[in-house]
Structures are given as structure tokens and as C-alpha cells.
Amino acid sequence: MATLLLLRHGRTTANADGGLAGRQPVELDDTGRAQAEAVGQRLRGLPLSAVVTSPLIRCRQTLQLALPQATPVVEDGLIECGYGAWEGQPLKKLAKEKLWPVVQQHPSAAVFPDGESMAQMSARAVAAVRAWDARITADHGPEAVWLACSHGDVIKAIVADALGVHLDLFQRIVADPASVTAIRYTPLRPFLVRLNDTGGDLASLVPPPARRRRRATRSADSDAAVGGGAGTTG
């Protein structure tokens, strides 16, 4: 049960202007670059076994600023949703489209003109992170921590899957620019450990070495802490 850190890219020029970037090559603005550098200060002390990224430039720029010593691996499954003809359009204009209420209230049925469906986006993103998580756990052990840099809707879809909720509820989830969300997958269920964290200490997300974990705990990694538990200790 490696620990996955989902990092959303920093703010872009499209975010600032109220546009839908989609897969266009929009870059970080000054605020986004500052956000990337700030989250880098929180991430650099973590023993990351792998760093994976969407191929889009805003994610690669975020990692260049946050983790300049890392060598990210591009994962196409983490690319932004293919919004098709909606890409590059102002959100205010798109809010008047007939498809908008579907995107908001029934996203599992939303298919973007000349683009991808939200269900397709969710399926390929979840498959990508689960495959990477299994590989990293096999190669580096259950105490491994790895990071994937992606996009707002993609991260929300991965979180919805981890929570076991329908994609139609994923609009209730928030993933701000440069936020960190942490998920641990186990044989029986995933655990959402952190959500939309934009300023907290991340060191507590690193699991203690196996020798410091009681045998009963190791054999019940999929069990929830009844009553809430005592929290993570170093």
C-alpha cells in the first residue's frame, strides 16, 4: 500500500482569465509559479520513489519548479479531460451551453463535442494511477511514497473512485491549484488520507518503516480505524 500524492499544477493564465484550457499548451502565470515553488518546499523532504506527470506543459512546469532534481515520467493517462470544442472558451460562455447542466449534475453522461466523455477520462486516469501504484509497491515496498502531477477534474475523478462514490458526485470535490491530495490503496479499499491540502505539513504522510509497525497492523492494512484512531505518528 504505497502512498500516492496527487499534485495539481499551479495556476495558469487560463485559470486567471476564466477560460477552459483543456489540452491547450497554456503555461503557469506568476501566481502559479509561486505556488509551484511553495509546494516544492513542502515536498522536497519526502522520499519520493517516483514522480509521474501529465504530458501537458503546465504540469511539467510545476514539477520543474517544485522538484527540480526529479526526473518525471510522462503518463498519458493523467492528461486533462479532452474538452474538444469547449477548449479555449470562456467559462461564462460555456455556462450557457445545454451541456453545462449535464456536466454539473450528471457528469457521467457528459460527452464533450469533438472530445472525450468524463466517464472515459475517469476510467483511464484511475487505471493509470492504480497500475502505477501496484508497480511502485511491488518495486519499492508498501512504505513507498510517489507523486503524480495532473489536473483538477482528473484528480477529482481519482478521488471519487477512492471514496467509492459515483462520478456524478465528483463535482462536490475540490482540487485547488498546487494542492496535494493523498491516497493509499490497500487490498480491500483505498483510504483518502489528505484532500486539497494547500499548506499543511506533508512529512506525516510518509509511513513509518515496517520494523516499527506492529504485526497486527501490517496484517490489517485494509481495516479502518474504528473510532477514528490515534492519527499518524512518526
Short mmCIF file of C-alpha atoms in Angstrom, two decimals:
data_model
loop_
_atom_site.label_atom_id
_atom_site.label_comp_id
_atom_site.label_asym_id
_atom_site.label_seq_id
_atom_site.Cartn_x
_atom_site.Cartn_y
_atom_site.Cartn_z
CA MET A 1 0.00 0.00 0.00
CA ALA A 2 2.23 2.74 -1.32
CA THR A 3 1.11 6.33 -0.73
CA LEU A 4 0.06 8.34 -3.78
CA LEU A 5 0.38 12.13 -3.68
CA LEU A 6 -1.76 13.83 -6.31
CA LEU A 7 -0.45 17.29 -7.13
CA ARG A 8 -2.48 19.68 -9.22
CA HIS A 9 -0.45 22.05 -11.37
CA GLY A 10 -0.12 25.68 -10.33
CA ARG A 11 -2.42 28.43 -11.58
CA THR A 12 -2.28 29.11 -15.31
CA THR A 13 -3.03 32.10 -17.50
CA ALA A 14 -6.29 30.36 -18.50
CA ASN A 15 -7.28 29.85 -14.84
CA ALA A 16 -6.67 33.54 -14.18
CA ASP A 17 -8.67 34.63 -17.23
CA GLY A 18 -11.63 32.33 -16.54
CA GLY A 19 -11.07 30.12 -19.58
CA LEU A 20 -11.15 26.36 -20.09
CA ALA A 21 -7.64 25.38 -21.10
CA GLY A 22 -8.23 21.71 -21.78
CA ARG A 23 -5.25 20.27 -23.60
CA GLN A 24 -4.02 23.58 -24.95
CA PRO A 25 -0.38 24.45 -24.11
CA VAL A 26 -1.18 27.13 -21.55
CA GLU A 27 1.57 27.92 -19.06
CA LEU A 28 1.77 28.93 -15.42
CA ASP A 29 1.31 32.59 -14.59
CA ASP A 30 3.32 34.41 -11.91
CA THR A 31 0.97 33.18 -9.18
CA GLY A 32 1.19 29.62 -10.46
CA ARG A 33 4.97 29.71 -10.48
CA ALA A 34 5.00 30.98 -6.90
CA GLN A 35 2.54 28.22 -5.93
CA ALA A 36 4.78 25.59 -7.52
CA GLU A 37 7.84 26.84 -5.66
CA ALA A 38 5.90 26.92 -2.38
CA VAL A 39 4.61 23.36 -2.71
CA GLY A 40 8.14 22.31 -3.62
CA GLN A 41 9.33 23.42 -0.19
CA ARG A 42 6.80 21.05 1.34
CA LEU A 43 7.64 18.14 -0.96
CA ARG A 44 11.42 18.19 -1.13
CA GLY A 45 11.97 16.37 2.15
CA LEU A 46 9.83 13.42 1.13
CA PRO A 47 11.47 10.21 -0.13
CA LEU A 48 9.61 10.00 -3.43
CA SER A 49 10.05 6.66 -5.18
CA ALA A 50 8.68 8.03 -8.46
CA VAL A 51 7.37 11.25 -9.98
CA VAL A 52 4.82 10.89 -12.77
CA THR A 53 3.19 13.67 -14.77
CA SER A 54 0.58 14.56 -17.32
CA PRO A 55 2.28 15.43 -20.61
CA LEU A 56 0.89 18.99 -20.63
CA ILE A 57 3.35 21.83 -20.13
CA ARG A 58 1.64 23.33 -17.07
CA CYS A 59 2.25 20.11 -15.13
CA ARG A 60 5.82 19.81 -16.34
CA GLN A 61 6.50 23.45 -15.41
CA THR A 62 5.05 22.86 -11.95
CA LEU A 63 7.41 19.94 -11.35
CA GLN A 64 10.41 21.81 -12.75
CA LEU A 65 9.85 24.48 -10.12
CA ALA A 66 8.69 22.25 -7.28
CA LEU A 67 11.09 19.32 -7.68
CA PRO A 68 13.95 20.47 -9.92
CA GLN A 69 16.07 17.41 -9.07
CA ALA A 70 13.34 14.95 -10.08
CA THR A 71 13.09 13.20 -13.44
CA PRO A 72 9.35 12.94 -14.07
CA VAL A 73 7.93 10.15 -16.19
CA VAL A 74 5.16 11.21 -18.58
CA GLU A 75 1.93 9.26 -18.16
CA ASP A 76 -0.65 9.93 -20.88
CA GLY A 77 -3.41 8.56 -18.67
CA LEU A 78 -3.06 11.66 -16.46
CA ILE A 79 -3.69 14.16 -19.26
CA GLU A 80 -6.51 16.69 -18.88
CA CYS A 81 -10.00 15.71 -19.98
CA GLY A 82 -10.45 16.16 -23.73
CA TYR A 83 -12.96 19.00 -23.76
CA GLY A 84 -12.94 19.16 -27.56
CA ALA A 85 -14.72 22.22 -28.96
CA TRP A 86 -15.02 23.64 -25.45
CA GLU A 87 -11.27 24.15 -25.14
CA GLY A 88 -10.15 27.76 -25.06
CA GLN A 89 -13.68 29.05 -24.44
CA PRO A 90 -14.59 31.38 -21.55
CA LEU A 91 -16.38 29.54 -18.75
CA LYS A 92 -19.05 32.27 -18.70
CA LYS A 93 -19.91 31.42 -22.28
CA LEU A 94 -19.85 27.68 -21.70
CA ALA A 95 -22.23 28.05 -18.75
CA LYS A 96 -24.94 28.94 -21.29
CA GLU A 97 -24.50 25.72 -23.27
CA LYS A 98 -27.09 22.94 -22.99
CA LEU A 99 -24.36 20.53 -21.94
CA TRP A 100 -23.36 22.65 -18.93
CA PRO A 101 -26.09 21.37 -16.54
CA VAL A 102 -25.17 17.81 -17.52
CA VAL A 103 -21.52 18.48 -16.67
CA GLN A 104 -22.60 19.90 -13.32
CA GLN A 105 -25.31 17.45 -12.30
CA HIS A 106 -24.82 14.25 -14.34
CA PRO A 107 -21.15 14.28 -15.44
CA SER A 108 -21.07 10.54 -16.09
CA ALA A 109 -23.27 11.25 -19.11
CA ALA A 110 -21.29 14.26 -20.35
CA VAL A 111 -19.59 13.85 -23.73
CA PHE A 112 -17.79 16.93 -24.98
CA PRO A 113 -18.28 17.87 -28.66
CA ASP A 114 -15.33 16.54 -30.67
CA GLY A 115 -13.79 15.47 -27.36
CA GLU A 116 -13.82 12.91 -24.60
CA SER A 117 -16.51 11.83 -22.18
CA MET A 118 -15.99 12.41 -18.48
CA ALA A 119 -16.54 8.70 -17.92
CA GLN A 120 -13.66 7.93 -20.30
CA MET A 121 -11.45 10.45 -18.52
CA SER A 122 -12.22 8.89 -15.15
CA ALA A 123 -11.64 5.32 -16.33
CA ARG A 124 -8.24 5.93 -17.92
CA ALA A 125 -6.97 8.15 -15.06
CA VAL A 126 -7.99 5.67 -12.36
CA ALA A 127 -6.49 2.79 -14.34
CA ALA A 128 -3.23 4.73 -14.72
CA VAL A 129 -2.75 5.56 -11.04
CA ARG A 130 -3.77 2.10 -9.86
CA ALA A 131 -1.31 0.47 -12.27
CA TRP A 132 1.49 2.80 -11.18
CA ASP A 133 0.67 2.25 -7.51
CA ALA A 134 0.80 -1.53 -7.88
CA ARG A 135 4.12 -1.30 -9.74
CA ILE A 136 5.70 1.03 -7.19
CA THR A 137 4.50 -1.07 -4.27
CA ALA A 138 5.98 -4.18 -5.91
CA ASP A 139 9.30 -2.45 -6.67
CA HIS A 140 9.75 -0.29 -3.55
CA GLY A 141 7.57 -1.84 -0.86
CA PRO A 142 4.41 -0.74 0.98
CA GLU A 143 6.14 2.23 2.63
CA ALA A 144 6.89 3.86 -0.73
CA VAL A 145 5.60 7.36 -1.50
CA TRP A 146 5.16 8.56 -5.08
CA LEU A 147 3.74 11.65 -6.75
CA ALA A 148 1.55 12.23 -9.78
CA CYS A 149 1.01 15.73 -11.18
CA SER A 150 -2.26 16.19 -13.04
CA HIS A 151 -5.34 18.38 -13.48
CA GLY A 152 -8.38 19.39 -11.44
CA ASP A 153 -11.07 17.21 -12.99
CA VAL A 154 -8.69 14.27 -13.30
CA ILE A 155 -7.76 14.45 -9.62
CA LYS A 156 -11.41 14.82 -8.61
CA ALA A 157 -12.29 11.70 -10.60
CA ILE A 158 -9.50 9.71 -8.95
CA VAL A 159 -10.68 10.89 -5.52
CA ALA A 160 -14.28 9.93 -6.30
CA ASP A 161 -13.12 6.43 -7.21
CA ALA A 162 -11.10 6.20 -3.99
CA LEU A 163 -14.13 7.23 -1.97
CA GLY A 164 -16.32 4.70 -3.77
CA VAL A 165 -18.76 7.37 -4.92
CA HIS A 166 -20.38 7.70 -8.32
CA LEU A 167 -18.78 10.03 -10.85
CA ASP A 168 -21.97 12.09 -10.71
CA LEU A 169 -20.86 13.24 -7.24
CA PHE A 170 -17.34 14.26 -8.20
CA GLN A 171 -18.27 17.93 -8.61
CA ARG A 172 -18.56 18.05 -4.81
CA ILE A 173 -14.79 17.55 -4.57
CA VAL A 174 -12.33 20.45 -4.77
CA ALA A 175 -8.74 20.33 -6.06
CA ASP A 176 -7.17 23.79 -6.00
CA PRO A 177 -4.05 24.78 -7.96
CA ALA A 178 -0.86 23.37 -6.39
CA SER A 179 -2.89 21.36 -3.85
CA VAL A 180 -1.81 17.94 -2.61
CA THR A 181 -4.20 15.03 -2.16
CA ALA A 182 -3.01 11.73 -0.67
CA ILE A 183 -4.47 8.27 -1.28
CA ARG A 184 -3.38 4.86 -0.01
CA TYR A 185 -4.66 1.84 -1.92
CA THR A 186 -5.00 -1.43 0.01
CA PRO A 187 -6.20 -4.92 -0.97
CA LEU A 188 -9.75 -4.14 0.18
CA ARG A 189 -10.21 -0.39 -0.15
CA PRO A 190 -8.42 2.89 -0.79
CA PHE A 191 -8.05 5.45 2.01
CA LEU A 192 -8.26 9.18 1.32
CA VAL A 193 -5.57 10.46 3.68
CA ARG A 194 -5.42 14.12 2.66
CA LEU A 195 -7.61 16.24 0.35
CA ASN A 196 -6.90 19.59 -1.33
CA ASP A 197 -4.06 20.39 1.08
CA THR A 198 -2.52 23.75 0.22
CA GLY A 199 -0.41 24.42 3.29
CA GLY A 200 -0.14 21.56 5.74
CA ASP A 201 2.91 19.54 6.76
CA LEU A 202 3.37 16.61 4.40
CA ALA A 203 6.00 14.70 6.39
CA SER A 204 3.32 12.80 8.32
CA LEU A 205 2.20 11.17 5.06
CA VAL A 206 5.35 9.05 4.95
CA PRO A 207 4.55 5.67 6.59
CA PRO A 208 6.89 4.53 9.38
CA PRO A 209 9.41 1.79 8.50
CA ALA A 210 7.96 -1.70 8.53
CA ARG A 211 10.01 -2.69 11.59
CA ARG A 212 8.16 -0.04 13.61
CA ARG A 213 4.73 -1.27 12.61
CA ARG A 214 3.12 -3.95 14.74
CA ARG A 215 2.40 -7.26 13.04
CA ALA A 216 -1.33 -6.88 13.72
CA THR A 217 -1.28 -3.52 11.98
CA ARG A 218 0.53 -4.90 8.93
CA SER A 219 -1.95 -7.73 8.58
CA ALA A 220 -4.92 -5.39 8.73
CA ASP A 221 -3.82 -2.56 6.41
CA SER A 222 -7.25 -2.56 4.78
CA ASP A 223 -9.10 -2.14 8.09
CA ALA A 224 -10.45 1.29 9.01
CA ALA A 225 -9.63 2.71 12.45
CA VAL A 226 -12.84 2.19 14.41
CA GLY A 227 -13.48 5.29 16.49
CA GLY A 228 -11.11 7.36 14.35
CA GLY A 229 -7.75 6.09 15.54
CA ALA A 230 -4.80 7.99 17.00
CA GLY A 231 -3.60 9.55 13.75
CA THR A 232 -0.24 9.19 12.03
CA THR A 233 2.84 9.17 14.21
CA GLY A 234 6.44 9.40 13.12
#
